[in-house]
XYZ file of C-alpha atoms in Angstrom:
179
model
C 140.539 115.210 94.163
C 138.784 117.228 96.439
C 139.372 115.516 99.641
C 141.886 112.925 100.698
C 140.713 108.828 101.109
C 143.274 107.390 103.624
C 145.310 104.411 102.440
C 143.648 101.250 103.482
C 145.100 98.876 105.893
C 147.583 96.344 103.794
C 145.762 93.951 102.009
C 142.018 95.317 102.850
C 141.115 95.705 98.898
C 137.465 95.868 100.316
C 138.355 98.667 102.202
C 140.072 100.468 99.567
C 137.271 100.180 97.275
C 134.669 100.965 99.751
C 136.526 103.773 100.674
C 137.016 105.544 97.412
C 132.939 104.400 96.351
C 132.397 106.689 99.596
C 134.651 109.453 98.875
C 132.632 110.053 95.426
C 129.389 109.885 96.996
C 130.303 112.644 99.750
C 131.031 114.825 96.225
C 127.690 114.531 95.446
C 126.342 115.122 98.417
C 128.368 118.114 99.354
C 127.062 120.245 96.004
C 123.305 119.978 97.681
C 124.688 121.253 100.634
C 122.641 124.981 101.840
C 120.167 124.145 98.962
C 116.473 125.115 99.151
C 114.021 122.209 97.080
C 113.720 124.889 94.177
C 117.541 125.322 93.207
C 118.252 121.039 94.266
C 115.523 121.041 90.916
C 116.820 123.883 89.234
C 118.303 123.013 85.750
C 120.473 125.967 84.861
C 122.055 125.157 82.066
C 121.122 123.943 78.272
C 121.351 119.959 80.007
C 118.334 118.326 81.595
C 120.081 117.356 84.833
C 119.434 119.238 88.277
C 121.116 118.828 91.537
C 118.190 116.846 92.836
C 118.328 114.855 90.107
C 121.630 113.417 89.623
C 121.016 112.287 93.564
C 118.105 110.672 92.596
C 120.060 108.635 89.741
C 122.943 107.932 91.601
C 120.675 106.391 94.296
C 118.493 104.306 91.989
C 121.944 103.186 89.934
C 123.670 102.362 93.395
C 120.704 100.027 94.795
C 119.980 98.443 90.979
C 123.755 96.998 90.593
C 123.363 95.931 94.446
C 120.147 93.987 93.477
C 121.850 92.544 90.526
C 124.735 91.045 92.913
C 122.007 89.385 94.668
C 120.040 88.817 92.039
C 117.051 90.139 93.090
C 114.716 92.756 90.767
C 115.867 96.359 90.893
C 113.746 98.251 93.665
C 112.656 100.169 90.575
C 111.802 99.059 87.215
C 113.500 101.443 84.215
C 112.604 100.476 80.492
C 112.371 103.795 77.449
C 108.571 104.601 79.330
C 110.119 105.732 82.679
C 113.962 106.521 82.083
C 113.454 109.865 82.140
C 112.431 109.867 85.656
C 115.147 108.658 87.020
C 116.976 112.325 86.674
C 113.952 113.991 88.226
C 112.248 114.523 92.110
C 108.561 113.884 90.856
C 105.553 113.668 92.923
C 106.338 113.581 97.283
C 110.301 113.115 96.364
C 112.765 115.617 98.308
C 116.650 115.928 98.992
C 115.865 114.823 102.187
C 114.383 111.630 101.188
C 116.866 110.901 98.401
C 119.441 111.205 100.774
C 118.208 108.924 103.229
C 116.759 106.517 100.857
C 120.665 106.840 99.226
C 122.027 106.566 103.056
C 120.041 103.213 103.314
C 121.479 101.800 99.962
C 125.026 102.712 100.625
C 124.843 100.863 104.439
C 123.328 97.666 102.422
C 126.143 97.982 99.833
C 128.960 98.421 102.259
C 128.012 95.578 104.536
C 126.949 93.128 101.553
C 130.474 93.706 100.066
C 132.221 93.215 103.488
C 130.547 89.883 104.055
C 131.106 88.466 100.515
C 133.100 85.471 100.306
C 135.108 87.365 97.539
C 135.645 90.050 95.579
C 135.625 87.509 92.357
C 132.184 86.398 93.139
C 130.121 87.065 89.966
C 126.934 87.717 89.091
C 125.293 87.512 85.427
C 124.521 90.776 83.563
C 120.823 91.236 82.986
C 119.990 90.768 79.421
C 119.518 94.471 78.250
C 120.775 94.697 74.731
C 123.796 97.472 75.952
C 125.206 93.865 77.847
C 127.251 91.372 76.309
C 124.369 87.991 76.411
C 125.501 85.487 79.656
C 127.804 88.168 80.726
C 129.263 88.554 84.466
C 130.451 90.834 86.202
C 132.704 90.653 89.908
C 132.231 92.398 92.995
C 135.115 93.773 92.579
C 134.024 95.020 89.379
C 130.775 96.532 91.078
C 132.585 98.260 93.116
C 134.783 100.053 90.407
C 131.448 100.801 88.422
C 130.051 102.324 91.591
C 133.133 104.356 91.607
C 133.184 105.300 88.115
C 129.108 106.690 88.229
C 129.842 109.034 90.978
C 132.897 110.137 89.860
C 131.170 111.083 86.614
C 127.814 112.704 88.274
C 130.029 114.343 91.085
C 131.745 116.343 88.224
C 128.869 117.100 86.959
C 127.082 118.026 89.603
C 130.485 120.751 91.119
C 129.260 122.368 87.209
C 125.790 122.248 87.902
C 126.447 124.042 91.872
C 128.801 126.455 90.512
C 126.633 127.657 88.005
C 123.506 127.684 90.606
C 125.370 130.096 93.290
C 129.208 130.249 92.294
C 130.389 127.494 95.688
C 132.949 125.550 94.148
C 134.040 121.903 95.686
C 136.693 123.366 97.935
C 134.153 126.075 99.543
C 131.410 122.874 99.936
C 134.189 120.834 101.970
C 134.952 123.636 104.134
C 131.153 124.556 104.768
C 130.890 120.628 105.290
C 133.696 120.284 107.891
C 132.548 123.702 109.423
C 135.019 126.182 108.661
């Protein structure tokens, strides 16, 4: 753990969660920190992913499980035709707008969490074959998920940064906070 998530207030589970689905974002975030466009795209090693990418997957993964929980369509539509594109700034797309499109998802996720009845609330899967059929899920669950995803793309992208210009996670916090 690269930086320290404060112990919630007793009891706030929602807090907790919330806290720690922030804490993995900000790891994400940091590694594009000081970036031009051209190394956020760069792909320097033998894997397909970029800096710019994994942002743009963790945003589209972060509001697609929120639409789920309200069971609304996914803002965008991924089948086998399109996956590909969800690891990749095409056309107009920058770090800047990822991020703020990102910024916009997280505020929706935080406050539709906080204002759910429950953290066992469910909400069916959709009926992808990788899903178990009439499965559901919690919001408690969603929020471990969430947690889970960025945990997974914020280690990979502190590889992908390192490679790109040798900062490692503890130099990104300290250019973060300043120092």
């Amino acid at each position: 753990m690269v930086t320290h998530v404060p112990a919630e207030a007793t009891g706030d589970e929602r807090g907790a969660l919330l806290a720690f689905v922030e804490e993995q974002r900000g790891g994400i975030r940091r590694a594009l920190l000081g970036l031009t466009e051209e190394q956020a795209r760069t792909r320097p090693s033998a894997s397909e992913l970029s800096l710019g990418g994994l942002l743009k997957h963790v945003a589209e993964v972060e509001q697609s499980w929120l639409a789920r929980a309200k069971q609304e369509p996914p803002a965008v539509a991924r089948d086998e035709s399109n996956w590909h594109e969800t690891f990749q700034l095409v056309g107009d797309e920058t770090v800047a707008s990822q991020l703020a499109y990102w910024e916009q998802v997280a505020a929706e996720t935080e406050k539709f969490i906080r204002s759910a009845p429950s953290l066992d609330d469910t909400f069916p899967l959709p009926p992808d074959p990788w899903f178990p059929p009439e499965g559901r899920v919690s919001l408690r669950w969603l929020c471990l998920n969430l947690i889970r995803e960025f945990a997974r793309h914020a280690g990979h992208a502190d590889i992908i940064r390192e490679s790109l210009d040798g900062r490692t996670a503890f130099e990104l916090v300290a250019l973060e906070q300043g120092r």
